[in-house]
XYZ file of C-alpha atoms in Angstrom:
524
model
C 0.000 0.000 0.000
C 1.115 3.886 -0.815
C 1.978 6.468 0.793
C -0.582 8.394 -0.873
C -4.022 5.575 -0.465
C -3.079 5.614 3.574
C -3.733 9.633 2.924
C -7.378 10.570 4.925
C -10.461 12.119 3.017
C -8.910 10.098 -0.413
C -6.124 12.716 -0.294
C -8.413 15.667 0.251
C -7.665 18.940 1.942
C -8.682 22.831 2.002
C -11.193 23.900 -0.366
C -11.763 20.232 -1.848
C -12.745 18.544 1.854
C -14.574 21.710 2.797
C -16.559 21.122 -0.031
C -17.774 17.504 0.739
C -18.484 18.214 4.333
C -20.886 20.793 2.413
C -21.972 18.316 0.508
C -22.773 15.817 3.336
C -24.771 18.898 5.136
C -26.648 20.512 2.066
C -27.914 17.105 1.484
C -29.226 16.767 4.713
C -30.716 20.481 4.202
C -32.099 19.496 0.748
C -33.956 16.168 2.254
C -35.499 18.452 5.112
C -36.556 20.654 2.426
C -38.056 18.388 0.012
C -39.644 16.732 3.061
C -41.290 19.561 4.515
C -42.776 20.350 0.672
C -43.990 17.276 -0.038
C -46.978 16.850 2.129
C -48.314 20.386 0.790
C -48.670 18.602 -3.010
C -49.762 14.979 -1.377
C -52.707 16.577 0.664
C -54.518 18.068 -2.232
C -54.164 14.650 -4.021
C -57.395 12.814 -4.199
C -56.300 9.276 -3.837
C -54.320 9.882 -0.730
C -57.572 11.479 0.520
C -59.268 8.477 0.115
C -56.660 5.878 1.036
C -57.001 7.815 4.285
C -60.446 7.830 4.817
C -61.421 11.534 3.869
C -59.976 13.784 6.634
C -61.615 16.537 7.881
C -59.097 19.658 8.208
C -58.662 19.492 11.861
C -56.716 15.855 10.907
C -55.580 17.113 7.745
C -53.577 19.223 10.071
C -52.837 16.484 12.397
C -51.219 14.282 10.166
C -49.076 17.192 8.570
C -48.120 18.883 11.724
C -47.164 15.477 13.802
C -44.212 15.141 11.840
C -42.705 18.462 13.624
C -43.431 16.785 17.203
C -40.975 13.752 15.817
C -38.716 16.534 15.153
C -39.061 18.364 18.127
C -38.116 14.732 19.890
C -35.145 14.218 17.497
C -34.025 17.603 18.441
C -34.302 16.927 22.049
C -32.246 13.802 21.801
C -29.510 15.180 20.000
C -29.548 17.953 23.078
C -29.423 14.663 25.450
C -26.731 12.445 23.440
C -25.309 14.375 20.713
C -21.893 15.952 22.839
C -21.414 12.678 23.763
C -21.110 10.808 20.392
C -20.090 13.349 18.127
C -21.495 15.075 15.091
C -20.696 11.859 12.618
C -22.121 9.489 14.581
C -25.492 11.584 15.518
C -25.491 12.394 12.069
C -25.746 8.851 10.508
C -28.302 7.752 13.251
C -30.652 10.524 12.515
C -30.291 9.368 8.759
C -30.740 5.806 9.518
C -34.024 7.019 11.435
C -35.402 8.551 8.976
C -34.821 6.553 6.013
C -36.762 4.110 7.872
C -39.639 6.531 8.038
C -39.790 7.289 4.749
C -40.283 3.368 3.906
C -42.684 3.379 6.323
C -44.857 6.287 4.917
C -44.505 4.900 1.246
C -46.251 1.830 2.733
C -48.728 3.520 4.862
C -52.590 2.652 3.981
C -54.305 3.927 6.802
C -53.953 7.438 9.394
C -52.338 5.608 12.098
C -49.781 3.871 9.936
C -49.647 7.441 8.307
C -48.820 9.388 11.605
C -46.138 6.411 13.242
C -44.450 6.933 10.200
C -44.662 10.607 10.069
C -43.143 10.515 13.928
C -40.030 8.575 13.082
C -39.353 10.365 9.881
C -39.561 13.819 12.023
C -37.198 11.887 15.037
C -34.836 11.713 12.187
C -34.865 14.343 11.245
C -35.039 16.472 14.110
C -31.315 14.593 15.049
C -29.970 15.460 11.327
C -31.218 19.498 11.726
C -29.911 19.790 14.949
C -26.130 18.471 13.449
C -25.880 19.586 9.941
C -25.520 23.591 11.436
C -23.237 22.873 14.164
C -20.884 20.033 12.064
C -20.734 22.598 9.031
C -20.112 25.748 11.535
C -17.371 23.931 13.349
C -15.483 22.818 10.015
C -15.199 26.077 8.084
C -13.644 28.984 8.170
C -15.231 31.884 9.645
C -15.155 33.901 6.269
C -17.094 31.128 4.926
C -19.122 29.915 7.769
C -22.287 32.098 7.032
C -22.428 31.533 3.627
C -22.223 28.174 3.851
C -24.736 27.604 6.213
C -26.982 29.919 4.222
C -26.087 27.928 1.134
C -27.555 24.705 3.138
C -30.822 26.697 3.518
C -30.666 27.536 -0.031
C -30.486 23.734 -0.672
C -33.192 23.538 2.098
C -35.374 25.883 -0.800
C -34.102 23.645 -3.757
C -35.465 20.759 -2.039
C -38.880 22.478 -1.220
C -39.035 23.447 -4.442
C -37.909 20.054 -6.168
C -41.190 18.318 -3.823
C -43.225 20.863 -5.363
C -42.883 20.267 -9.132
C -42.360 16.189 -8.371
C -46.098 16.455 -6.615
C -47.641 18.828 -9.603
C -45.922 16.049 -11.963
C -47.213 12.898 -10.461
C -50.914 14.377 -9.840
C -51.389 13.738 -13.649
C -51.022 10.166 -12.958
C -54.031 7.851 -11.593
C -53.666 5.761 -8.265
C -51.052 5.492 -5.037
C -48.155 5.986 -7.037
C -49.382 9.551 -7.199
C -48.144 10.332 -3.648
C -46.282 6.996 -3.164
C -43.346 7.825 -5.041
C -42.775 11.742 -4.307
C -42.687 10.239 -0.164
C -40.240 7.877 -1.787
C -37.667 9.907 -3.555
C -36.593 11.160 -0.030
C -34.230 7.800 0.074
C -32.185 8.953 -2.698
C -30.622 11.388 -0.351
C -30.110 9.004 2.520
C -28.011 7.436 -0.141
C -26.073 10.308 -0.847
C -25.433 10.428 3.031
C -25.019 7.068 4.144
C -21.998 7.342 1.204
C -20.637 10.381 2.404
C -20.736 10.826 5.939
C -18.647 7.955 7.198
C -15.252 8.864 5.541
C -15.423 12.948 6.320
C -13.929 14.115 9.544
C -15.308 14.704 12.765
C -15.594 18.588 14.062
C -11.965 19.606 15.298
C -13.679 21.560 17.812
C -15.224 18.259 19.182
C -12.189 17.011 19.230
C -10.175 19.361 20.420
C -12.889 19.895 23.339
C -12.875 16.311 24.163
C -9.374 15.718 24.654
C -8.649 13.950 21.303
C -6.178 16.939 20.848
C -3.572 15.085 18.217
C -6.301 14.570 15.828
C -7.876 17.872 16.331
C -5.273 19.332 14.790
C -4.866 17.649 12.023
C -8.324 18.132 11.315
C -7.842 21.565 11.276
C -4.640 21.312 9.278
C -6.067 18.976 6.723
C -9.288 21.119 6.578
C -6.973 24.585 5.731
C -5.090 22.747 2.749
C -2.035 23.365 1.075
C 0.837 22.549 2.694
C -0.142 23.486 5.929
C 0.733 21.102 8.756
C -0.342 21.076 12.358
C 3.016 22.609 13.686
C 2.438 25.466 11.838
C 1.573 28.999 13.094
C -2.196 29.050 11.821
C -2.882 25.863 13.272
C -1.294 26.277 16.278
C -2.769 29.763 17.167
C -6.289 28.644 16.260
C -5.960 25.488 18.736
C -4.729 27.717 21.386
C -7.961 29.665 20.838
C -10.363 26.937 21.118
C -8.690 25.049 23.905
C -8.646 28.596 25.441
C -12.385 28.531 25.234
C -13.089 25.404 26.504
C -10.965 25.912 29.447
C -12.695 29.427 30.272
C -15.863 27.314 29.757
C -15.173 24.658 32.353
C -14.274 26.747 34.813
C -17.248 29.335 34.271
C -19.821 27.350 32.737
C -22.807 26.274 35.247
C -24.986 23.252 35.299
C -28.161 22.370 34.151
C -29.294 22.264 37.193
C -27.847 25.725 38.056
C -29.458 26.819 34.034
C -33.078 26.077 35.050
C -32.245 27.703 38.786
C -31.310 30.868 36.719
C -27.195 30.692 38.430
C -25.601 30.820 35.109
C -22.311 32.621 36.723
C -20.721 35.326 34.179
C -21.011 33.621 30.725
C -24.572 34.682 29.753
C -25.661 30.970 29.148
C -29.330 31.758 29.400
C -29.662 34.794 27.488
C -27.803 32.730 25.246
C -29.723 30.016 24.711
C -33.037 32.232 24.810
C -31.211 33.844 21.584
C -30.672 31.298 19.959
C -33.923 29.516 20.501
C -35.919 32.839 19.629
C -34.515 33.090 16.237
C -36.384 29.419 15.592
C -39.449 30.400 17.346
C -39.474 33.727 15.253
C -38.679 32.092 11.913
C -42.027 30.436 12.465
C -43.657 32.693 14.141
C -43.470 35.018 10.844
C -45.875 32.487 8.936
C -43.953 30.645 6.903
C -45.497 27.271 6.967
C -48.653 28.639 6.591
C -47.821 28.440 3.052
C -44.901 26.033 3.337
C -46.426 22.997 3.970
C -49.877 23.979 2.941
C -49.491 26.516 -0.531
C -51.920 24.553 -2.404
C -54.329 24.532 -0.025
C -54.325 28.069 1.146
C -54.432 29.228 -3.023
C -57.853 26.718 -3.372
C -59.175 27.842 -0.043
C -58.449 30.981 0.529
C -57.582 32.280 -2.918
C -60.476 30.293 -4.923
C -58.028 28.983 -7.372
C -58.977 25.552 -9.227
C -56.493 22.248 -7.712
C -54.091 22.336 -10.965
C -53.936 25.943 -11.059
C -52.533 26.278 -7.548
C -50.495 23.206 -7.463
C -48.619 24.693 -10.757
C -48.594 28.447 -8.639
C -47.517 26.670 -6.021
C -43.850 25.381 -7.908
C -43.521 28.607 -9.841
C -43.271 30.103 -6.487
C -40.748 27.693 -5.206
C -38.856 28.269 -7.876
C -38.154 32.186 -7.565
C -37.921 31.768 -3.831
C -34.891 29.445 -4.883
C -33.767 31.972 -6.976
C -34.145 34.788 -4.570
C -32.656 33.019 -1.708
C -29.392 33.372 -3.120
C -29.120 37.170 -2.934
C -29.328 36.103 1.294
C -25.945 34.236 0.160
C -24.631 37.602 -1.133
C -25.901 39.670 2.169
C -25.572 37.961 5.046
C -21.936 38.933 5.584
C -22.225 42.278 3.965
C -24.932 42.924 5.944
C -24.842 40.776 9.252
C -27.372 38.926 10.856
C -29.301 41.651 12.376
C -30.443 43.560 9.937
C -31.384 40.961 7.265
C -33.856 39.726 10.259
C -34.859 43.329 10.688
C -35.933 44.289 6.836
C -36.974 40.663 6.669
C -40.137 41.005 9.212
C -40.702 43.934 7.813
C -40.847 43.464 4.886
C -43.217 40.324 5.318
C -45.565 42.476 7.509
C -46.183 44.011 4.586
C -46.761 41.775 2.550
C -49.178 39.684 5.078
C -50.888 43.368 5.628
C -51.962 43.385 1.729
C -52.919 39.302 1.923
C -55.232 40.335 4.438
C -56.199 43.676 2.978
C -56.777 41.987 -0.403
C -58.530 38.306 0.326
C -60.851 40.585 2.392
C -62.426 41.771 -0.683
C -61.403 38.273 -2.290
C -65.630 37.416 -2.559
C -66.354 40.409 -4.526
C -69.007 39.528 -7.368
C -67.070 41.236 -10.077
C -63.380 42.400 -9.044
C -63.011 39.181 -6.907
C -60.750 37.320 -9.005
C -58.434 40.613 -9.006
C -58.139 40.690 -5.734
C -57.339 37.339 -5.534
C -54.856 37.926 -8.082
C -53.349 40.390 -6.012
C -52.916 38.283 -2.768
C -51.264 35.507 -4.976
C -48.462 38.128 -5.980
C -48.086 39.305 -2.523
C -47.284 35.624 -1.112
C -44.981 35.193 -3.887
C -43.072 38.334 -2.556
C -43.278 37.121 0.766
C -41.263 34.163 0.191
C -38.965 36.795 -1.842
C -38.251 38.304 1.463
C -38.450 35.384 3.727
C -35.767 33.700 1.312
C -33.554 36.816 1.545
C -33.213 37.787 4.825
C -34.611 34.451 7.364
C -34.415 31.456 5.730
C -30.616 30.866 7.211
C -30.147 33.295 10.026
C -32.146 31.051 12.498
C -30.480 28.283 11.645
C -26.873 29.705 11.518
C -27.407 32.104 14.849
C -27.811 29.310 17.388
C -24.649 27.927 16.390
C -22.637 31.297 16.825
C -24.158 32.835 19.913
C -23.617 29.839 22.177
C -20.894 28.661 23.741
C -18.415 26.015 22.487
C -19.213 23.527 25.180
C -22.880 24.716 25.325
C -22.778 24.622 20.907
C -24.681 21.068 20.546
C -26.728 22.085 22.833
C -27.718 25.346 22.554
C -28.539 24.078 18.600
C -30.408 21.174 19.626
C -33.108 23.523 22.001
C -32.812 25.809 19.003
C -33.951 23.312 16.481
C -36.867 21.785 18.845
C -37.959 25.397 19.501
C -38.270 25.503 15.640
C -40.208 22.613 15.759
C -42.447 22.956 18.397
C -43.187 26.347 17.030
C -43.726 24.761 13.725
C -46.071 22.115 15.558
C -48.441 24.956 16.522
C -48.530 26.879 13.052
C -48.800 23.916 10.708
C -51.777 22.513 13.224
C -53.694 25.477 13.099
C -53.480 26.794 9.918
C -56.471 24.524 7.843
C -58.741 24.999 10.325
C -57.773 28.926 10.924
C -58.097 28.943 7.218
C -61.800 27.293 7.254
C -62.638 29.243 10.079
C -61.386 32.698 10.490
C -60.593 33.040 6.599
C -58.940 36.569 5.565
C -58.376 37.135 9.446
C -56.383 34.079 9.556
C -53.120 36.468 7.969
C -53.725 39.331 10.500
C -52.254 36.959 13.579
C -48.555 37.254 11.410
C -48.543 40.650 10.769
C -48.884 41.513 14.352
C -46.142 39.155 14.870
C -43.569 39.945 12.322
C -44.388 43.953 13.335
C -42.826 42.734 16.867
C -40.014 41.487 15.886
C -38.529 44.219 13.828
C -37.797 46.107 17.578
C -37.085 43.429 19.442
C -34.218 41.802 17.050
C -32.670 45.701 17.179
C -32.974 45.924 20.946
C -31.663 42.782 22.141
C -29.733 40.540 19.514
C -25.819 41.037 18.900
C -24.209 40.821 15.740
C -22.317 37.797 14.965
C -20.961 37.832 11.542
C -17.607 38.123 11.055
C -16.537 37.230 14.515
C -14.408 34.168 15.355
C -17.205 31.632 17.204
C -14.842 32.039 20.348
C -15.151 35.976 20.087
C -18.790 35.681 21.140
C -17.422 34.118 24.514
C -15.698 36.820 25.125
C -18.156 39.438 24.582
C -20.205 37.943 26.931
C -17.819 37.210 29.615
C -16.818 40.929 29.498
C -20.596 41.738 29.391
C -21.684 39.955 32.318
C -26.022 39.756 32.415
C -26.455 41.608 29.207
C -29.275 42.040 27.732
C -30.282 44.958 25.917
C -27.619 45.531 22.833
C -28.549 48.373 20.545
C -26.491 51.347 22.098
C -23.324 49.095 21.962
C -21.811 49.869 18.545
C -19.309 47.236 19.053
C -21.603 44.313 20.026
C -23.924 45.847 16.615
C -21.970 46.269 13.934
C -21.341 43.946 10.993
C -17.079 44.300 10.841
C -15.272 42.557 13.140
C -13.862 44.443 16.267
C -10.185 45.677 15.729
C -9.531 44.134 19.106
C -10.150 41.243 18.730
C -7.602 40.646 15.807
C -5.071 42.325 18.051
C -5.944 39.455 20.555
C -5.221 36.974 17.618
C -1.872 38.621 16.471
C -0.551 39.064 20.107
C -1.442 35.414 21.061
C 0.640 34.355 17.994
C 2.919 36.623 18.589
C 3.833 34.690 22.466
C 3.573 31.038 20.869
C 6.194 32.415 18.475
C 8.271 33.182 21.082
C 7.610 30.192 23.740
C 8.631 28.609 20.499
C 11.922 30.379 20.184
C 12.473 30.230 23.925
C 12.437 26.531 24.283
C 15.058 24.265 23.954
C 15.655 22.358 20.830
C 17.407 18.641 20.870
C 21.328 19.840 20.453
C 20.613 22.058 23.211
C 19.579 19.533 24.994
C 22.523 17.088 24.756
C 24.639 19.725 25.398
């Protein structure tokens, strides 16, 4: 055997093993995507109506919105068992989960076999949402890290949108396949990640944090490419910084016990975590599964539009939210987390303002079908905005505010707030639709008014910080809450001082370098 075939990653480093832990994640993105999509086509299909007896919408909404309780429980496991085995390993069990799920639901002929297998696709995936961010965060570098995580939630879109056009495609044909093979498809990406995930490396932070500190750093050596080895001043410096981290962390970080008492010490663990779970809970909380998982439905229902009609609206729409989504990968650097969620809800208040304004009049004898008209373009440009500006912010913030020790964590209660949050909207929405009709859309304008304030009161900026930066902010900035009349903390460009930090702590391994003794000094 070579030299070169004992090489990890088949001889990969930098750019080129960057690029497959992407793939590995966006994958996992694109199948939560395409999954959450999929049952918005499937419901409006008649024979799935009738192998399921007819539902009503109170268990049209049941069926649909049970899946986000198995991923609130997924979520909640990988909080309980995810530090502990590492991000490959929670990874490929919350694939194995829900590839079994998705057999399951292919198979399913009545509403109980239905919901089971709705559960322990949602466990699944619940473990693989709750990874993907924090695996993909800990592996890149920070000038990529946002974009790359936004890129997954682009992926996330492409997915959503792929579900839509397979549904619209497969309602022209007659029978189960109709819905039976769009629920199947979702296998080809457990494929795709039961072939990459095994051979990628683990997070160097995880690693490094749990005293496997020799392979830590090559991780990180093999993960900057070139010629770069772990001896060298780039590797060495940014070991130093997260062992520095997770030192500071033991020493200051509380329990949970001492969490739920409210003693968190000086690290600002719970306002933390409340952070980073409120970004999930707000991503929902804007309304966007209200037309996520139900599009279809909402354009027949609400709109008056004919089944084919809406399913085809329906893609379009998916279609230039994918394309849309991709300015977010342009901005959210440029112009940090805080204000993309602040024109964001904003924006969308809008927009949910004229849905309401317009389906109001929807009934009209003669300008009905105008109004209508108008409401449809107005939730296109809703998902123009949502897209933009809070598609991947939610997603990427939980895994930047928290701590290193706390990371797993602090995204696993981020990702089951999303879901439990995502429970409550998808569960409500047919029969808020049947029931309260136009007035449905006023509840998220009142939210997404809300938020605007509170993001620019209380959230700090993370983008282009260093993930141990945020540590020290908060250990300098002991209890804080209230943000917006710290300039540092706010803006997008990362504080001079902290560089400094960097340089000067290279700087002093340089010289403990220089200063110790090499082997001829030794012997002599």
């Amino acid at each position: 055997m070579t030299a070169a075939s004992k090489r990890p990653y088949f001889g990969m480093t930098g750019t080129q093993l960057n690029i497959w832990v992407t793939v590995a994640c966006t994958t996992a993105m694109t199948l939560f995507g395409y999954d959450q999509g999929v049952f918005g086509g499937i419901i409006v299909t008649q024979n799935f109506l009738e192998t399921m007896g007819s539902p009503d919408p109170n268990l049209q909404g049941t069926i649909v919105s049970l899946y986000d309780i198995g991923c609130f429980f997924g979520a909640i496991s990988t909080f309980v068992f995810g530090e502990q085995l590492g991000r490959k390993k929670t990874f490929l069990i919350g694939v194995t989960i829900m590839s079994i799920g998705a057999i399951l639901q292919t198979c399913a002929f009545s509403v109980a076999q239905m919901i089971v297998a709705r559960l322990i696709t949602g466990l699944g995936n619940g473990i693989n949402t709750a990874t993907a961010p924090v695996w993909q965060s800990e592996t890149s570098k920070p000038s990529w890290r946002g974009k790359l995580v936004v890129f997954e939630m682009i992926m996330n879109i492409a997915g959503f949108s792929l579900s839509n056009w397979m549904t619209y495609g497969f309602s022209f044909l007659d029978g189960s396949i109709s819905w039976r093979f769009p629920i199947a498809f979702q296998l080809v990406f457990s494929v795709v990640l039961f072939v990459t995930v095994p051979w990628l490396p683990e997070s160097p932070r995880w690693l490094l944090a749990h005293g496997y500190e020799e392979e830590g750093v090559h991780v990180l050596a093999a993960l900057e490419g070139g010629d770069v080895t772990p001896k060298d001043d780039v590797i060495v410096n940014e070991r130093d910084e997260i062992l520095e981290a997770v030192r500071l962390e033991k020493e200051h970080a509380p329990s949970w016990k001492d969490i739920i008492r409210g003693k968190t010490g000086d690290t600002g663990m719970m306002q933390r975590l409340i952070l980073g779970a409120g970004t999930q809970w707000m991503q929902q909380l804007v309304g966007i599964n209200v037309t996520s998982y139900y599009l279809p439905l909402v354009l027949q229902n609400s709109v008056g539009l004919s089944n084919n009609l809406s399913r085809l609206l329906a893609a379009c729409n998916s279609v230039s939210y994918l394309l849309f989504s991709f300015t977010g990968l342009i901005l959210i650097e440029r112009a940090g987390r805080r204000k993309l969620m602040m024109w964001g809800a904003a924006g969308q208040c809008v927009c949910y303002i004229l849905i309401s304004g317009l389906l109001s009049q929807a009934n009209d004898p003669t300008n009905g079908p105008k109004f209508g008209a108008g409401a449809t373009a107005f939730f296109f440009l809703y998902y123009v905005f949502f897209g933009i500006c809070w598609q991947g912010v939610p997603w990427l913030y939980p895994t930047e505010i928290n701590s290193l020790a706390m990371r797993t964590k602090g995204a696993a209660i981020g990702t089951a707030s999303n879901w439990i949050s995502n429970y409550i909207v998808v569960q409500i929405t047919p029969p808020g639709i049947a029931n309260l009709g136009w007035r449905f859309y006023l509840i998220w304008v009142v939210f997404n008014a809300i938020f605007v304030p509170l993001v620019w009161l209380v959230y700090p900026e993370t983008a282009n910080r260093h993930l141990e930066d945020i540590d020290r902010v908060y250990r300098e900035n002991k209890s804080m809450v209230f943000v917006f009349k710290n300039k540092e903390i706010t803006q997008v460009k990362r504080p001079q001082r902290f560089i400094d930090a960097d340089q000067e702590r290279l700087a002093l391994a340089n010289r403990s370098q220089e200063d110790s003794p090499t082997p001829d000094d030794e012997i002599l």
